[in-house]
PDB file of C-alpha atoms in Angstrom:
ATOM      1  CA  MET A   1     153.874  73.541  92.382  1.00  0.00           C
ATOM      2  CA  ARG A   2     153.190  70.993  95.138  1.00  0.00           C
ATOM      3  CA  GLN A   3     154.979  71.405  98.453  1.00  0.00           C
ATOM      4  CA  ILE A   4     154.798  69.324 101.628  1.00  0.00           C
ATOM      5  CA  PHE A   5     155.849  70.890 104.926  1.00  0.00           C
ATOM      6  CA  LEU A   6     157.016  68.061 107.150  1.00  0.00           C
ATOM      7  CA  ASP A   7     157.915  67.567 110.794  1.00  0.00           C
ATOM      8  CA  THR A   8     158.595  64.582 113.024  1.00  0.00           C
ATOM      9  CA  GLU A   9     158.897  63.884 116.739  1.00  0.00           C
ATOM     10  CA  THR A  10     161.210  61.140 117.985  1.00  0.00           C
ATOM     11  CA  THR A  11     162.193  59.105 121.042  1.00  0.00           C
ATOM     12  CA  GLY A  12     165.585  60.829 121.165  1.00  0.00           C
ATOM     13  CA  LEU A  13     168.128  62.823 119.221  1.00  0.00           C
ATOM     14  CA  TYR A  14     170.104  60.161 117.347  1.00  0.00           C
ATOM     15  CA  HIS A  15     168.677  57.539 115.012  1.00  0.00           C
ATOM     16  CA  ALA A  16     172.102  55.857 114.937  1.00  0.00           C
ATOM     17  CA  GLN A  17     171.531  54.996 118.614  1.00  0.00           C
ATOM     18  CA  GLY A  18     168.294  53.225 117.760  1.00  0.00           C
ATOM     19  CA  HIS A  19     165.881  56.078 118.394  1.00  0.00           C
ATOM     20  CA  ARG A  20     162.632  55.997 116.455  1.00  0.00           C
ATOM     21  CA  ILE A  21     159.978  58.288 114.999  1.00  0.00           C
ATOM     22  CA  ILE A  22     156.823  58.604 117.121  1.00  0.00           C
ATOM     23  CA  GLU A  23     154.950  61.285 115.164  1.00  0.00           C
ATOM     24  CA  ILE A  24     154.910  62.391 111.511  1.00  0.00           C
ATOM     25  CA  ALA A  25     152.932  65.293 110.105  1.00  0.00           C
ATOM     26  CA  GLY A  26     152.827  66.978 106.732  1.00  0.00           C
ATOM     27  CA  VAL A  27     150.676  69.743 105.294  1.00  0.00           C
ATOM     28  CA  GLU A  28     150.205  70.333 101.580  1.00  0.00           C
ATOM     29  CA  LEU A  29     150.487  73.566  99.636  1.00  0.00           C
ATOM     30  CA  ILE A  30     149.720  73.830  95.939  1.00  0.00           C
ATOM     31  CA  ASN A  31     150.768  77.040  94.203  1.00  0.00           C
ATOM     32  CA  ARG A  32     151.412  78.629  97.639  1.00  0.00           C
ATOM     33  CA  ARG A  33     147.908  77.885  98.870  1.00  0.00           C
ATOM     34  CA  LEU A  34     147.071  75.531 101.735  1.00  0.00           C
ATOM     35  CA  THR A  35     144.850  72.622 100.765  1.00  0.00           C
ATOM     36  CA  ASN A  36     142.760  70.450 103.051  1.00  0.00           C
ATOM     37  CA  ASN A  37     145.126  67.562 102.381  1.00  0.00           C
ATOM     38  CA  HIS A  38     147.432  66.644 105.248  1.00  0.00           C
ATOM     39  CA  PHE A  39     149.094  63.595 106.776  1.00  0.00           C
ATOM     40  CA  HIS A  40     149.349  63.002 110.523  1.00  0.00           C
ATOM     41  CA  VAL A  41     150.078  59.858 112.513  1.00  0.00           C
ATOM     42  CA  TYR A  42     151.422  58.814 115.910  1.00  0.00           C
ATOM     43  CA  LEU A  43     153.608  55.702 115.929  1.00  0.00           C
ATOM     44  CA  ASN A  44     154.444  53.007 118.448  1.00  0.00           C
ATOM     45  CA  PRO A  45     158.271  52.987 118.595  1.00  0.00           C
ATOM     46  CA  ASP A  46     158.647  49.694 120.488  1.00  0.00           C
ATOM     47  CA  ARG A  47     161.207  51.323 122.758  1.00  0.00           C
ATOM     48  CA  GLU A  48     161.477  53.794 125.625  1.00  0.00           C
ATOM     49  CA  ILE A  49     161.349  57.559 125.082  1.00  0.00           C
ATOM     50  CA  ASP A  50     164.229  59.615 126.451  1.00  0.00           C
ATOM     51  CA  GLU A  51     163.152  61.835 129.318  1.00  0.00           C
ATOM     52  CA  ALA A  52     164.646  64.933 127.655  1.00  0.00           C
ATOM     53  CA  ALA A  53     162.755  64.227 124.426  1.00  0.00           C
ATOM     54  CA  GLN A  54     159.482  63.699 126.292  1.00  0.00           C
ATOM     55  CA  GLU A  55     159.928  67.080 127.984  1.00  0.00           C
ATOM     56  CA  VAL A  56     160.079  68.661 124.518  1.00  0.00           C
ATOM     57  CA  HIS A  57     157.049  67.024 122.882  1.00  0.00           C
ATOM     58  CA  GLY A  58     155.071  65.656 125.842  1.00  0.00           C
ATOM     59  CA  ILE A  59     154.295  62.335 124.129  1.00  0.00           C
ATOM     60  CA  THR A  60     154.306  59.336 126.461  1.00  0.00           C
ATOM     61  CA  LEU A  61     154.923  55.692 125.695  1.00  0.00           C
ATOM     62  CA  GLU A  62     151.578  54.836 127.311  1.00  0.00           C
ATOM     63  CA  PHE A  63     149.806  57.071 124.784  1.00  0.00           C
ATOM     64  CA  LEU A  64     151.567  55.301 121.899  1.00  0.00           C
ATOM     65  CA  GLN A  65     150.852  51.703 122.924  1.00  0.00           C
ATOM     66  CA  ASP A  66     147.811  51.298 120.652  1.00  0.00           C
ATOM     67  CA  LYS A  67     149.205  53.316 117.745  1.00  0.00           C
ATOM     68  CA  PRO A  68     150.380  51.799 114.432  1.00  0.00           C
ATOM     69  CA  ARG A  69     154.011  51.061 113.658  1.00  0.00           C
ATOM     70  CA  PHE A  70     155.964  52.635 110.818  1.00  0.00           C
ATOM     71  CA  PRO A  71     155.560  49.654 108.424  1.00  0.00           C
ATOM     72  CA  ASP A  72     151.782  49.960 108.848  1.00  0.00           C
ATOM     73  CA  ILE A  73     151.685  53.510 107.469  1.00  0.00           C
ATOM     74  CA  VAL A  74     154.700  53.666 105.146  1.00  0.00           C
ATOM     75  CA  ASP A  75     152.745  53.201 101.899  1.00  0.00           C
ATOM     76  CA  ASP A  76     150.252  55.945 102.760  1.00  0.00           C
ATOM     77  CA  PHE A  77     153.081  58.249 103.788  1.00  0.00           C
ATOM     78  CA  LEU A  78     155.111  57.700 100.622  1.00  0.00           C
ATOM     79  CA  GLN A  79     152.033  58.195  98.476  1.00  0.00           C
ATOM     80  CA  PHE A  80     151.384  61.515 100.244  1.00  0.00           C
ATOM     81  CA  VAL A  81     154.894  62.931  99.668  1.00  0.00           C
ATOM     82  CA  SER A  82     155.562  61.360  96.267  1.00  0.00           C
ATOM     83  CA  GLY A  83     156.717  63.849  93.635  1.00  0.00           C
ATOM     84  CA  ALA A  84     156.445  66.883  95.930  1.00  0.00           C
ATOM     85  CA  ASP A  85     159.031  69.316  97.245  1.00  0.00           C
ATOM     86  CA  LEU A  86     159.661  68.350 100.860  1.00  0.00           C
ATOM     87  CA  ILE A  87     160.269  71.408 103.063  1.00  0.00           C
ATOM     88  CA  ILE A  88     161.656  70.781 106.551  1.00  0.00           C
ATOM     89  CA  HIS A  89     163.247  72.896 109.284  1.00  0.00           C
ATOM     90  CA  ASN A  90     166.626  71.315 110.034  1.00  0.00           C
ATOM     91  CA  ALA A  91     166.056  68.746 107.301  1.00  0.00           C
ATOM     92  CA  PRO A  92     169.093  66.504 108.041  1.00  0.00           C
ATOM     93  CA  PHE A  93     167.536  65.522 111.382  1.00  0.00           C
ATOM     94  CA  ASP A  94     164.145  64.435 109.996  1.00  0.00           C
ATOM     95  CA  ILE A  95     165.588  62.931 106.809  1.00  0.00           C
ATOM     96  CA  GLY A  96     168.047  60.903 108.860  1.00  0.00           C
ATOM     97  CA  PHE A  97     165.228  59.452 110.961  1.00  0.00           C
ATOM     98  CA  LEU A  98     162.982  58.808 107.957  1.00  0.00           C
ATOM     99  CA  ASN A  99     165.731  57.009 106.074  1.00  0.00           C
ATOM    100  CA  SER A 100     166.561  54.971 109.180  1.00  0.00           C
ATOM    101  CA  GLU A 101     162.935  53.815 109.392  1.00  0.00           C
ATOM    102  CA  LEU A 102     162.830  53.080 105.662  1.00  0.00           C
ATOM    103  CA  THR A 103     166.089  51.110 105.809  1.00  0.00           C
ATOM    104  CA  ARG A 104     164.697  48.930 108.585  1.00  0.00           C
ATOM    105  CA  ILE A 105     162.027  47.641 106.188  1.00  0.00           C
ATOM    106  CA  ASP A 106     164.203  47.522 103.056  1.00  0.00           C
ATOM    107  CA  ARG A 107     162.657  50.578 101.391  1.00  0.00           C
ATOM    108  CA  ARG A 108     164.566  53.129  99.339  1.00  0.00           C
ATOM    109  CA  ASN A 109     165.594  56.463 100.844  1.00  0.00           C
ATOM    110  CA  ILE A 110     163.056  59.267 100.962  1.00  0.00           C
ATOM    111  CA  GLU A 111     165.116  61.349  98.513  1.00  0.00           C
ATOM    112  CA  GLN A 112     164.115  58.927  95.760  1.00  0.00           C
ATOM    113  CA  SER A 113     160.407  59.537  96.330  1.00  0.00           C
ATOM    114  CA  VAL A 114     160.322  63.343  96.365  1.00  0.00           C
ATOM    115  CA  GLU A 115     161.247  66.028  93.867  1.00  0.00           C
ATOM    116  CA  GLU A 116     163.455  68.131  96.139  1.00  0.00           C
ATOM    117  CA  ILE A 117     164.278  68.581  99.827  1.00  0.00           C
ATOM    118  CA  ILE A 118     164.504  72.169 101.094  1.00  0.00           C
ATOM    119  CA  ASP A 119     165.990  72.988 104.498  1.00  0.00           C
ATOM    120  CA  THR A 120     164.417  76.161 105.896  1.00  0.00           C
ATOM    121  CA  LEU A 121     166.985  76.329 108.708  1.00  0.00           C
ATOM    122  CA  LYS A 122     169.750  76.620 106.129  1.00  0.00           C
ATOM    123  CA  MET A 123     167.720  79.270 104.289  1.00  0.00           C
ATOM    124  CA  ALA A 124     167.165  81.229 107.506  1.00  0.00           C
ATOM    125  CA  LYS A 125     170.857  81.155 108.429  1.00  0.00           C
ATOM    126  CA  GLU A 126     171.743  82.582 105.025  1.00  0.00           C
ATOM    127  CA  MET A 127     169.101  85.298 105.343  1.00  0.00           C
ATOM    128  CA  ARG A 128     169.726  86.063 109.049  1.00  0.00           C
ATOM    129  CA  PRO A 129     173.364  85.194 109.813  1.00  0.00           C
ATOM    130  CA  GLY A 130     174.344  85.228 113.465  1.00  0.00           C
ATOM    131  CA  GLN A 131     170.748  85.264 114.725  1.00  0.00           C
ATOM    132  CA  ARG A 132     168.547  82.658 116.373  1.00  0.00           C
ATOM    133  CA  ASN A 133     166.727  80.808 113.620  1.00  0.00           C
ATOM    134  CA  ASN A 134     164.676  78.175 115.386  1.00  0.00           C
ATOM    135  CA  LEU A 135     160.982  78.014 114.556  1.00  0.00           C
ATOM    136  CA  ASP A 136     159.914  80.162 117.519  1.00  0.00           C
ATOM    137  CA  ALA A 137     162.447  82.881 116.637  1.00  0.00           C
ATOM    138  CA  LEU A 138     161.322  82.917 113.009  1.00  0.00           C
ATOM    139  CA  CYS A 139     157.667  83.149 114.044  1.00  0.00           C
ATOM    140  CA  ARG A 140     158.513  86.191 116.165  1.00  0.00           C
ATOM    141  CA  HIS A 141     160.555  87.750 113.368  1.00  0.00           C
ATOM    142  CA  TYR A 142     157.795  87.369 110.780  1.00  0.00           C
ATOM    143  CA  GLY A 143     154.907  88.178 113.126  1.00  0.00           C
ATOM    144  CA  ILE A 144     153.371  84.691 113.050  1.00  0.00           C
ATOM    145  CA  ASP A 145     151.201  83.739 116.024  1.00  0.00           C
ATOM    146  CA  ASN A 146     152.678  80.681 117.723  1.00  0.00           C
ATOM    147  CA  SER A 147     151.072  81.228 121.128  1.00  0.00           C
ATOM    148  CA  SER A 148     149.495  77.750 121.010  1.00  0.00           C
ATOM    149  CA  ARG A 149     152.942  76.134 120.756  1.00  0.00           C
ATOM    150  CA  THR A 150     153.587  75.265 124.396  1.00  0.00           C
ATOM    151  CA  LEU A 151     155.115  71.916 123.374  1.00  0.00           C
ATOM    152  CA  HIS A 152     156.590  70.677 120.116  1.00  0.00           C
ATOM    153  CA  GLY A 153     154.001  68.876 118.027  1.00  0.00           C
ATOM    154  CA  ALA A 154     154.582  67.672 114.476  1.00  0.00           C
ATOM    155  CA  LEU A 155     151.290  68.878 112.971  1.00  0.00           C
ATOM    156  CA  LEU A 156     151.326  72.344 114.551  1.00  0.00           C
ATOM    157  CA  ASP A 157     155.016  72.770 113.718  1.00  0.00           C
ATOM    158  CA  ALA A 158     154.417  71.789 110.083  1.00  0.00           C
ATOM    159  CA  GLU A 159     151.620  74.356 109.844  1.00  0.00           C
ATOM    160  CA  LEU A 160     153.791  77.074 111.429  1.00  0.00           C
ATOM    161  CA  LEU A 161     156.653  76.168 109.109  1.00  0.00           C
ATOM    162  CA  ALA A 162     154.390  76.680 106.107  1.00  0.00           C
ATOM    163  CA  ASP A 163     153.573  80.187 107.363  1.00  0.00           C
ATOM    164  CA  VAL A 164     157.251  80.934 108.018  1.00  0.00           C
ATOM    165  CA  TYR A 165     158.317  79.705 104.588  1.00  0.00           C
ATOM    166  CA  MET A 166     155.652  81.790 102.882  1.00  0.00           C
ATOM    167  CA  ALA A 167     156.938  84.857 104.733  1.00  0.00           C
ATOM    168  CA  MET A 168     160.581  84.031 103.948  1.00  0.00           C
ATOM    169  CA  THR A 169     159.905  83.642 100.227  1.00  0.00           C
ATOM    170  CA  ARG A 170     157.272  86.321  99.783  1.00  0.00           C
ATOM    171  CA  GLY A 171     157.728  87.932  96.368  1.00  0.00           C
ATOM    172  CA  GLN A 172     160.185  85.347  95.040  1.00  0.00           C
ATOM    173  CA  GLU A 173     157.549  83.032  93.611  1.00  0.00           C
ATOM    174  CA  SER A 174     154.547  85.341  93.336  1.00  0.00           C
ATOM    175  CA  LEU A 175     155.059  86.170  89.643  1.00  0.00           C
ATOM    176  CA  ILE A 176     155.314  82.474  88.717  1.00  0.00           C
ATOM    177  CA  ILE A 177     152.212  81.641  90.740  1.00  0.00           C
ATOM    178  CA  ASP A 178     150.275  84.537  89.201  1.00  0.00           C
ATOM    179  CA  MET A 179     151.140  83.231  85.739  1.00  0.00           C
ATOM    180  CA  LEU A 180     150.061  79.709  86.710  1.00  0.00           C
ATOM    181  CA  ASP A 181     146.770  81.055  88.037  1.00  0.00           C
ATOM    182  CA  GLN A 182     146.071  82.817  84.733  1.00  0.00           C
ATOM    183  CA  GLY A 183     146.272  79.573  82.795  1.00  0.00           C
ATOM    184  CA  PRO A 184     147.984  78.868  79.437  1.00  0.00           C
ATOM    185  CA  ALA A 185     150.531  81.286  78.038  1.00  0.00           C
ATOM    186  CA  GLU A 186     148.167  82.611  75.360  1.00  0.00           C
ATOM    187  CA  ASN A 187     145.951  84.025  78.106  1.00  0.00           C
ATOM    188  CA  ILE A 188     148.765  85.962  79.756  1.00  0.00           C
ATOM    189  CA  HIS A 189     148.868  89.598  78.667  1.00  0.00           C
ATOM    190  CA  GLU A 190     152.072  91.481  78.180  1.00  0.00           C
ATOM    191  CA  LEU A 191     153.072  93.466  81.266  1.00  0.00           C
ATOM    192  CA  GLN A 192     152.702  97.218  80.814  1.00  0.00           C
ATOM    193  CA  LEU A 193     155.327  99.213  82.705  1.00  0.00           C
ATOM    194  CA  THR A 194     154.407 102.757  83.661  1.00  0.00           C
ATOM    195  CA  ARG A 195     156.587 105.622  84.819  1.00  0.00           C
ATOM    196  CA  SER A 196     155.637 108.752  86.679  1.00  0.00           C
ATOM    197  CA  LYS A 197     158.048 110.781  84.472  1.00  0.00           C
ATOM    198  CA  PRO A 198     159.120 110.400  80.813  1.00  0.00           C
ATOM    199  CA  LEU A 199     162.341 108.472  80.304  1.00  0.00           C
ATOM    200  CA  ARG A 200     165.220 110.891  79.638  1.00  0.00           C
ATOM    201  CA  VAL A 201     167.392 109.996  76.612  1.00  0.00           C
ATOM    202  CA  LEU A 202     170.873 111.527  76.311  1.00  0.00           C
ATOM    203  CA  ALA A 203     172.413 111.772  72.824  1.00  0.00           C
ATOM    204  CA  ALA A 204     176.194 111.732  72.259  1.00  0.00           C
ATOM    205  CA  SER A 205     177.774 115.100  71.474  1.00  0.00           C
ATOM    206  CA  ASP A 206     179.803 115.787  68.314  1.00  0.00           C
ATOM    207  CA  VAL A 207     183.025 115.553  70.344  1.00  0.00           C
ATOM    208  CA  GLU A 208     182.003 112.200  71.821  1.00  0.00           C
ATOM    209  CA  GLN A 209     181.048 110.787  68.413  1.00  0.00           C
ATOM    210  CA  ALA A 210     184.404 111.904  66.930  1.00  0.00           C
ATOM    211  CA  ALA A 211     186.285 110.249  69.793  1.00  0.00           C
ATOM    212  CA  HIS A 212     184.281 107.058  69.241  1.00  0.00           C
ATOM    213  CA  GLN A 213     185.184 107.002  65.529  1.00  0.00           C
ATOM    214  CA  GLU A 214     188.880 107.421  66.369  1.00  0.00           C
ATOM    215  CA  TYR A 215     188.635 104.476  68.746  1.00  0.00           C
ATOM    216  CA  LEU A 216     187.027 102.282  66.080  1.00  0.00           C
ATOM    217  CA  GLN A 217     189.720 103.220  63.543  1.00  0.00           C
ATOM    218  CA  ALA A 218     192.385 102.200  66.049  1.00  0.00           C
ATOM    219  CA  LEU A 219     190.694  98.822  66.416  1.00  0.00           C
ATOM    220  CA  THR A 220     190.857  98.183  62.647  1.00  0.00           C
ATOM    221  CA  LYS A 221     194.692  98.250  62.771  1.00  0.00           C
ATOM    222  CA  GLY A 222     194.600  94.857  64.390  1.00  0.00           C
ATOM    223  CA  GLY A 223     192.187  93.437  61.780  1.00  0.00           C
ATOM    224  CA  ALA A 224     188.566  93.767  60.760  1.00  0.00           C
ATOM    225  CA  CYS A 225     186.315  95.453  63.299  1.00  0.00           C
ATOM    226  CA  ILE A 226     182.646  94.456  63.186  1.00  0.00           C
ATOM    227  CA  TRP A 227     181.654  97.739  64.845  1.00  0.00           C
ATOM    228  CA  SER A 228     182.890  99.674  61.784  1.00  0.00           C
ATOM    229  CA  GLN A 229     180.824  97.611  59.347  1.00  0.00           C
TER     230      GLN A 229
END
């Protein structure tokens, strides 16, 4: 099970207004374990950064002047995410920007390169309706240290998201992962269930059995009854 936790930073809120991606980061998990494989780039957007956006991520246009442009890194990026589950917090935002960048260079949408896209914001809203479900709130809820997150940054946020997702799904996938870790099916032993007390079995009384027989006889009036055979 290969999963990529992805985050982006942008010049503004709306790709339809011509805003661009300026940072992409992804971290890889295989069978719920972090690997040393990650993807992280800053990008020259060839346009100004909105002041409000810069206050969020702290990335300046001066810093980005010598950085590559999206077409320069697209092949490496698509190779990194290819065939994986893509897990994103507020996925429509990042997917919209990624597809806008891909469309600019006549590439197919990101959905065609990955196995599945999972939105952890949608998951969190279903699990915690009516509560704040941004990344900081989820870190607090699950006891994840995000003290180093003074500004939004794609790589740190992707790493925090991986921790949050693991906490949100703890127990749901553990049995599958344990089976994968044990290897082929022939090496997996049958689970032995134990009880602290013997299982109590209640037998039907004579009165209950007689009532059951009467019920079956009534059923046969409408035709053959398989329970009487």
